[in-house]
XYZ file of C-alpha atoms in Angstrom:
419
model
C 119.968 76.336 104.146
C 121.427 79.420 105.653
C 119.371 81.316 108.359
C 119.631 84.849 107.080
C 119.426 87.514 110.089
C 119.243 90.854 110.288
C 120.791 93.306 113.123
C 119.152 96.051 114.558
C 120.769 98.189 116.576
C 121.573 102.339 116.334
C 125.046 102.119 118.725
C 128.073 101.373 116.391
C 129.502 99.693 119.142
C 126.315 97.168 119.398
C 126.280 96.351 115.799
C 129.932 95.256 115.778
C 129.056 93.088 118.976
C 125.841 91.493 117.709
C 127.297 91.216 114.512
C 130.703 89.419 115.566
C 128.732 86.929 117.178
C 125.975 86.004 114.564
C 128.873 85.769 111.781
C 130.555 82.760 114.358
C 127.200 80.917 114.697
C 126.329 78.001 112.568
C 124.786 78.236 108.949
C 123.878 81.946 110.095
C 123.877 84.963 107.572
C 124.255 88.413 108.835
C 122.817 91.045 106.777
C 123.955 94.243 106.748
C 122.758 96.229 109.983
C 120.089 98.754 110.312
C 120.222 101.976 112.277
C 117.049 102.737 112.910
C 112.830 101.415 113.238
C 112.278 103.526 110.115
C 115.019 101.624 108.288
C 114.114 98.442 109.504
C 110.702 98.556 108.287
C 111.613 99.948 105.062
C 114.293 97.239 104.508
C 111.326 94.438 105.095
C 108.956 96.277 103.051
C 111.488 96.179 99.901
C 112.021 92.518 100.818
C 108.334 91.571 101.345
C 107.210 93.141 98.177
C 109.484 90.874 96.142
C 108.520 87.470 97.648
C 108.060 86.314 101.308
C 111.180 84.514 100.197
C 113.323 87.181 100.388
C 112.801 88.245 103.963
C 115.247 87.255 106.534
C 113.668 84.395 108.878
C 115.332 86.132 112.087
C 115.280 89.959 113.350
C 117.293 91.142 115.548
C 116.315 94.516 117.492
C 118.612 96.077 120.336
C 117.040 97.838 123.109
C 117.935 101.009 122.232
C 116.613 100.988 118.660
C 114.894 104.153 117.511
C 113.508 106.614 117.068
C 110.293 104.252 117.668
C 110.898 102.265 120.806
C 112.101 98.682 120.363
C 108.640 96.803 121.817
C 106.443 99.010 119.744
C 108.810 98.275 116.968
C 108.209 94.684 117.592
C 104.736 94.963 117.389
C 105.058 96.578 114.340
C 107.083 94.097 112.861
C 105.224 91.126 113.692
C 101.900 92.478 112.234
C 103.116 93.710 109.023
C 105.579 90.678 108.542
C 104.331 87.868 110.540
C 106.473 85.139 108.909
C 109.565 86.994 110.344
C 110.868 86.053 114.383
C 111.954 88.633 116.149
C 115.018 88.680 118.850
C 114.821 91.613 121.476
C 118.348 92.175 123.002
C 117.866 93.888 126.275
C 119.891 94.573 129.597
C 116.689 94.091 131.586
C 115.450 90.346 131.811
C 112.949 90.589 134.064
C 109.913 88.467 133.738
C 108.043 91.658 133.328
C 109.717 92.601 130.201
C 110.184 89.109 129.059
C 106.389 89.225 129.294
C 105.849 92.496 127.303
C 108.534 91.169 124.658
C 106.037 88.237 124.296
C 102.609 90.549 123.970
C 104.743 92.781 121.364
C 105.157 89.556 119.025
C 108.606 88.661 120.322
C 109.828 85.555 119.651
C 112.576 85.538 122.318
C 114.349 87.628 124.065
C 118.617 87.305 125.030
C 120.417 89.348 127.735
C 123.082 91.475 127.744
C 125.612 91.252 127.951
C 125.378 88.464 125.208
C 127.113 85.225 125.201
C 127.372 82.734 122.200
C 125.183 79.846 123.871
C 122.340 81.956 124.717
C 122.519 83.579 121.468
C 123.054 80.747 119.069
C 119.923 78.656 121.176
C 117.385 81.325 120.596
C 118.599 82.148 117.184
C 118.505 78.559 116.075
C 114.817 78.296 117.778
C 113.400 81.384 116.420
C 114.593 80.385 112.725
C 112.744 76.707 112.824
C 109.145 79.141 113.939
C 110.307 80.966 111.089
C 110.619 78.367 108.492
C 107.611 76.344 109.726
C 105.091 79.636 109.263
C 106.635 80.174 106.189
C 105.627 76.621 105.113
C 102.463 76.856 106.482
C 101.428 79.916 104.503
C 102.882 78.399 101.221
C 100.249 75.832 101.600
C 96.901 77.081 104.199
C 94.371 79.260 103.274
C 95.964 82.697 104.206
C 98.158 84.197 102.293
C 100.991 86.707 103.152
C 100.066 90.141 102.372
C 103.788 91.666 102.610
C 104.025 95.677 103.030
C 99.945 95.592 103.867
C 98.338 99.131 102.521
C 99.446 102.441 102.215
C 99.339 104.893 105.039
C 98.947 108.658 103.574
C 99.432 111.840 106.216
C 97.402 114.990 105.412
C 98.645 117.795 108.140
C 97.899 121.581 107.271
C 100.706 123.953 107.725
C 97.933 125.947 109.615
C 94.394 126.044 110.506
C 92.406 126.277 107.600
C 94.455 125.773 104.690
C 92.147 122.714 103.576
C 93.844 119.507 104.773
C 90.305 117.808 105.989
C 89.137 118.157 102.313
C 91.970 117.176 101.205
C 91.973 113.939 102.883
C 88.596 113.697 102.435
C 89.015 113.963 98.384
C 92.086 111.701 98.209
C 90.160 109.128 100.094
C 87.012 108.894 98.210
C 89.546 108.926 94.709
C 91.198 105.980 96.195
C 87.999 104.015 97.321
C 86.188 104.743 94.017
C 89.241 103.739 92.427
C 88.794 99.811 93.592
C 91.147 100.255 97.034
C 89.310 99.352 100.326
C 89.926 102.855 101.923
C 90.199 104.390 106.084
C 89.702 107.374 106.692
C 91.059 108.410 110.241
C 90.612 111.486 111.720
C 93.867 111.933 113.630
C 93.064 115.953 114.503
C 91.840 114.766 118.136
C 90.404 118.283 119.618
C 88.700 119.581 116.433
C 88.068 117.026 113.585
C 85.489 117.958 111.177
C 85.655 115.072 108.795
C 82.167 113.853 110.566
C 80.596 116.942 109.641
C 81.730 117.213 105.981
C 80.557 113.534 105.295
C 77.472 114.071 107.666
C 77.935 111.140 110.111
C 77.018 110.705 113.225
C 78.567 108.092 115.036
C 79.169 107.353 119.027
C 82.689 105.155 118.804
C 85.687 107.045 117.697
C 89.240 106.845 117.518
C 89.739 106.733 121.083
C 87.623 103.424 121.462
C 90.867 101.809 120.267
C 93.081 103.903 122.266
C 93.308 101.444 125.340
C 93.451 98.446 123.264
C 96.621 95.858 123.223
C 95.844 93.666 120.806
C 93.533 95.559 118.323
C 91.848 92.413 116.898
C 89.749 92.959 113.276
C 86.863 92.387 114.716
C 87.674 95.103 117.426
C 88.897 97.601 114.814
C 85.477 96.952 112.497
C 83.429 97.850 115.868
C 85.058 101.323 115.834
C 84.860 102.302 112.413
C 81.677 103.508 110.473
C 80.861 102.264 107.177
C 80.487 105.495 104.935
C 77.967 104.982 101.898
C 81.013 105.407 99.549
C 82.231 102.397 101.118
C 84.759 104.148 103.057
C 85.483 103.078 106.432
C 85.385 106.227 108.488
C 87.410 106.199 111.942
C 86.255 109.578 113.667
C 87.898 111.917 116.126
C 85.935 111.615 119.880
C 82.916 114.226 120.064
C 84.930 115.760 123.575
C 87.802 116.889 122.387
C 89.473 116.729 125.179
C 89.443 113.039 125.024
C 92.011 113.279 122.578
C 94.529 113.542 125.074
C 93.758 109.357 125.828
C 94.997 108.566 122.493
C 99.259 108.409 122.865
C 102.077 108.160 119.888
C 101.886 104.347 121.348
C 98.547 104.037 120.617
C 98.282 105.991 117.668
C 100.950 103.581 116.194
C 98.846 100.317 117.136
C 96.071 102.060 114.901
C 97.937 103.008 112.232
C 99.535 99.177 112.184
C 96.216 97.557 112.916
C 94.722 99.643 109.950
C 97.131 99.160 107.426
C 97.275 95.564 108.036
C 93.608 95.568 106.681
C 93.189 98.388 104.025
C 95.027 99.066 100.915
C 95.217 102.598 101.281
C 95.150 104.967 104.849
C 94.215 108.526 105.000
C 95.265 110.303 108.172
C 93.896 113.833 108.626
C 96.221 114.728 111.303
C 94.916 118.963 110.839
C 97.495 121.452 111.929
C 97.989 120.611 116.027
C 101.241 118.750 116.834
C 101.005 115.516 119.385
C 102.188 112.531 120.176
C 99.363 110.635 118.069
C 99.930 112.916 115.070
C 103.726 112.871 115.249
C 103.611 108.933 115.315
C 101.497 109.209 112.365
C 103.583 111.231 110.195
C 106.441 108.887 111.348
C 105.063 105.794 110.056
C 103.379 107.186 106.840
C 104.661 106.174 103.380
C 103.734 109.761 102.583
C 103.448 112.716 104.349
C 101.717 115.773 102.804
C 101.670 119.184 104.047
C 99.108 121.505 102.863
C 99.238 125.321 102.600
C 98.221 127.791 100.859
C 100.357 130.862 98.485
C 100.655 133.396 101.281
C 103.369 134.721 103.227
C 101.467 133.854 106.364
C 100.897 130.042 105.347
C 104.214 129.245 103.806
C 106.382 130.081 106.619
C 104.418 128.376 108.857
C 104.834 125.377 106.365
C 108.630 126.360 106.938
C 108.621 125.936 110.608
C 106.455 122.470 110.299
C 108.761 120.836 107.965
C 112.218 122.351 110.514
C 109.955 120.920 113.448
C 109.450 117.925 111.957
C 112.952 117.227 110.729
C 114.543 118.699 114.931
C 112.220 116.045 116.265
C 113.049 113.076 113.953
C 109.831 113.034 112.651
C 110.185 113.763 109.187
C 113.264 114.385 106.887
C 112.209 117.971 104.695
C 113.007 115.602 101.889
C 109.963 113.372 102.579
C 107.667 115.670 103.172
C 105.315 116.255 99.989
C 103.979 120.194 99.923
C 100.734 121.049 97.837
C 99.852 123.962 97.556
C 96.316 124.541 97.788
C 94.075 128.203 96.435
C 96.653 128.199 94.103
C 96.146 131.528 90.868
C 98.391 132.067 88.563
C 98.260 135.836 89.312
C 99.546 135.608 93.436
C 103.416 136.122 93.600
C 103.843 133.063 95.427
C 104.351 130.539 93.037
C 105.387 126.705 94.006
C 108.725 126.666 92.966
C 109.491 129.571 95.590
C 107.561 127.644 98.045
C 109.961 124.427 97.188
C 112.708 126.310 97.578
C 111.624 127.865 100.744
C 110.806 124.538 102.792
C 113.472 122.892 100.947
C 110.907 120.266 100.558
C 109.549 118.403 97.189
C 106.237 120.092 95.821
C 103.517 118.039 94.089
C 103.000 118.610 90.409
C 99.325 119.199 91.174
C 98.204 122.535 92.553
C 94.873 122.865 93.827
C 92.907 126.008 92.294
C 90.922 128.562 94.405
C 87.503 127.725 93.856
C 85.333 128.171 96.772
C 81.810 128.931 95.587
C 82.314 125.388 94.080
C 82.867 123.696 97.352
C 80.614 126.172 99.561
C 76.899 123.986 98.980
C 78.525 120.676 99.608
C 80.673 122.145 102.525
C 77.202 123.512 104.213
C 75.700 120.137 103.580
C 77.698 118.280 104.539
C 77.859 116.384 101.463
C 81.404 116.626 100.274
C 81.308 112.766 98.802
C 78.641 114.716 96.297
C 80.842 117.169 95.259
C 80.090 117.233 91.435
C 82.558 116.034 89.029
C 83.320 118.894 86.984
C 84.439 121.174 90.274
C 88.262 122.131 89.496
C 88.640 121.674 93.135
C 87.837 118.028 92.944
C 89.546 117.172 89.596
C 92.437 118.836 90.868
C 92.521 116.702 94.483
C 91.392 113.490 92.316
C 94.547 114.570 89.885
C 96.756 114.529 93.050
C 95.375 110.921 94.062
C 96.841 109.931 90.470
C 100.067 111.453 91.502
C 100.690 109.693 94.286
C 99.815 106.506 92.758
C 96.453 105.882 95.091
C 93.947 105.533 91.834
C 93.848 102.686 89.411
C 93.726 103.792 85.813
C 93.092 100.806 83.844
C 89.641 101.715 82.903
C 90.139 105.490 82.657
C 86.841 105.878 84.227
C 85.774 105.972 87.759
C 83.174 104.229 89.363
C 81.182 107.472 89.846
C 81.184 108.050 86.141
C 83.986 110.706 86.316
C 87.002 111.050 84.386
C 90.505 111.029 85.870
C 91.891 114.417 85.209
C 95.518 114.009 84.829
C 95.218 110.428 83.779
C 98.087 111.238 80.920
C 100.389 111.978 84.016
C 102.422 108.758 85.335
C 101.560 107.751 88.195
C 104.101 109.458 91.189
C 104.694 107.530 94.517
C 106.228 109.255 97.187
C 107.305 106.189 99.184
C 109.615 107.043 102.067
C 113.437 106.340 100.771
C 112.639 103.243 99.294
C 111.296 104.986 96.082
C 111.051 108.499 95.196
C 111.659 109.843 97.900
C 108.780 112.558 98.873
C-alpha cells in the first residue's frame, strides 16, 4: 500500500525540493503541496470528514510554514488529527528544538539541508505509527472524531454594537439545539459575558494561558458549567491579566476546546490582540457585528482591511450582520456589503432594546423570552450558519425556530461557502 504524504511548505523553491525527493522514495505518494497552516488544516478537515481513510498517513511541514508558526501548527495538527505523523523540516537540529518538535506532537524531525537516507528513514518510520494508530482506532474503544467542533468568532466593529449578546444568543441556540456548547470570552480587558449570564466564577481564561499540554481534565477545571448547560470560559476579573494570554496560547485553547465541543463561541469584542487575532485565524467563521451608521460601518471597513493587511482574515470570509437594523435608516445591508466588500448574513437583527433592557439589568439574558424579535432574529442567524438542529422544529426551551423554512447556511472557511 502506498504511503500517501503531504508537503507543507510556503517557499516554491522548498516544495520542488521536498517534493523531488518524496516522489524518488519507495511506495511514497506525494500529494499536491500546501502553502500555508490555514490550507493545511483545511485540506485535513475535507479529508477527515469523509473517512479517517482518506487522510494522508504522513505530513510534512517546513520550517517556514505560515502564517501560524510550524510547532504551533504541529500541535494543531496532532490534536485535531491524531492518526496523522507529522515531519518538521528544519535548519536547526538542536536537541532543544528536536525536543519542542516532540512536545508539539512531532513525530520526527529531518535537517536541512535534506538528504534521501535521512528522509526516506523517518518517512518510512512515521508511516508504520501511522498505520498502526489507524488500526488501533478501527478496533479500541475511541473513535476518531475528524474536524472536532466548530469554532465561531463574534468581534464588534466597535464598542457597543452588540457582539457579547450576540455570542451569547448564538451559543445558547446551539446548546439548546442538542450541541455541547463553549462559550469563551476572548475580550481579555473588558468581557461582560459573566455579567449578562450572572456568574461568578474565580478561574478564567488565563488559568489555561501557561498551560502546554491543556489536558481535559485541566480544561473542565477552568470552565464553569452554566445552568443552560453551557460551558462558560470567562475573561480574568483584572483586566490587565489579559495581557498573559498570547496568540500561542490563545491557539492551544481554541484547539483544546474544539477538540471537545461541537460548537465554539468566541466573543473576541472590538480590541485587536494577539489572542483575538489567533482566534479569528483559526475560526471556521468569523462574524463581524455593526450596526447601520456611518460611524459603525466604516469602522467595520477598517476591521475587515486590518484583518485582510495582517493575514488574518480574507474580506471574503468575514460574515457581517448587521445588528439595530429598521427598514427606515438609509443604510441598508446591501450598501454595507458593498462597502466592506465582505458577504452579509441574510439575517438582520432588529432594534429592539426595551425588549432586551430587563434581562440585560438582570443579568438574565439565557431568560430572554421567546417571542423578543431580538432573540428570534439571533436564534434565526444560528439557523443560518448551520449551528441549530432542525429535525424536531422545536427547541428544547419550547420555542420555535424562526427562520426554520431557511436552509441551513455554513460559512466554512474556503472549504464550503466561503463566508
Amino acid at each position: 500500500m502506498p504511503t500517501r504524504i503531504l508537503p507543507a511548505a510556503g517557499d516554491a523553491d522548498a516544495v520542488r525540493s521536498i517534493t523531488t525527493l518524496l516522489s524518488q522514495l519507495p511506495d511514497a505518494e506525494p500529494v499536491t503541496p500546501v502553502a500555508d497552516s490555514t490550507q493545511l488544516i483545511d485540506t485535513l478537515a475535507r479529508l477527515a470528514a469523509e473517512s479517517v481513510d482518506e487522510l494522508p498517513e504522513v505530513v510534512v511541514v517546513h520550517e517556514r510554514i505560515g502564517p501560524v508558526p510550524a510547532l504551533e501548527l504541529i500541535r494543531e495538527v496532532a490534536l485535531r488529527f491524531p492518526a496523522v505523523g507529522v515531519i518538521l523540516i528544519t535548519s536547526d537540529a538542536s536537541p532543544g528544538l528536536f525536543s519542542a518538535a516532540m512536545d508539539s506532537g512531532a513525530r520526527g524531525l529531518v535537517a536541512l539541508p535534506l538528504g534521501y537516507e535521512e528522509l526516506a528513514s523517518r518517512v518510512q518510520a512515521v508511516a508504520q505509527w501511522s498505520v498502526g494508530v489507524r488500526r488501533h482506532l478501527g478496533h479500541g474503544g475511541d473513535v476518531f472524531t475528524g474536524v472536532g467542533g466548530r469554532v465561531i468568532t463574534v468581534s464588534g466593529a466597535k464598542g457597543g454594537v452588540g457582539a457579547t449578546l450576540t455570542a451569547v444568543q448564538l451559543a445558547l441556540a446551539a446548546q439548546a439545539s442538542g450541541h455541547s456548547t463553549a462559550l469563551v470570552d476572548m475580550d481579555l480587558q473588558s468581557g461582560d459575558i459573566a455579567s449578562y449570564l450572572d456568574v461568578q466564577f474565580r478561574r478564567s481564561v488565563v488559568d489555561l494561558a501557561a498551560i502546554t499540554d491543556i489536558s481535559p481534565r485541566v480544561l473542565a477545571d477552568a470552565v464553569f458549567r452554566h445552568d443552560t448547560g453551557i460551558a462558560l470560559l470567562l475573561a480574568p476579573g483584572e483586566g490587565e491579566r489579559g495581557e498573559e494570554v498570547t496568540d500561542r496560547a490563545a491557539r492551544q485553547i481554541v484547539s483544546a476546546l474544539r477538540s471537545r465541543y461541537e460548537v465554539v463561541v468566541l466573543d473576541c469584542g472590538a480590541r485587536l490582540d494577539g489572542a483575538s487575532a489567533a482566534a479569528v485565524e483559526m475560526a471556521d467563521t468569523a462574524l463581524l457585528l455593526t450596526t447601520p451608521d456611518v460611524v459603525a460601518v466604516r469602522a467595520a471597513k477598517r476591521t475587515v482591511r486590518m484583518w485582510d493587511r495582517l493575514q488574518i482574515r480574507k474580506a471574503e470570509e468575514t460574515t457581517v450582520v448587521v445588528n439595530r437594523h429598521t427598514r427606515g435608516t438609509e443604510i441598508q445591508p446591501p450598501l454595507i456589503q458593498k462597502i466592506t466588500a465582505t458577504p452579509v448574513a441574510a439575517t438582520a437583527v432588529p432594534a429592539a432594546f426595551k425588549e432586551l433592557q430587563g434581562a440585560v439589568d438582570a443579568g438574565r439574558l439565557h431568560e430572554l423570552d421567546n417571542k423578543s424579535t431580538v432573540k428570534q432574529a439571533l436564534w434565526g442567524l444560528a439557523a443560518e450558519l448551520g449551528l441549530v438542529k432542525r429535525a424536531d422544529g422545536e427547541r428544547r426551551s419550547g420555542g420555535r425556530m424562526r427562520g426554520g423554512d431557511r436552509g441551513s447556511v455554513s460559512f466554512r472557511r474556503r472549504r464550503e461557502a466561503g463566508g
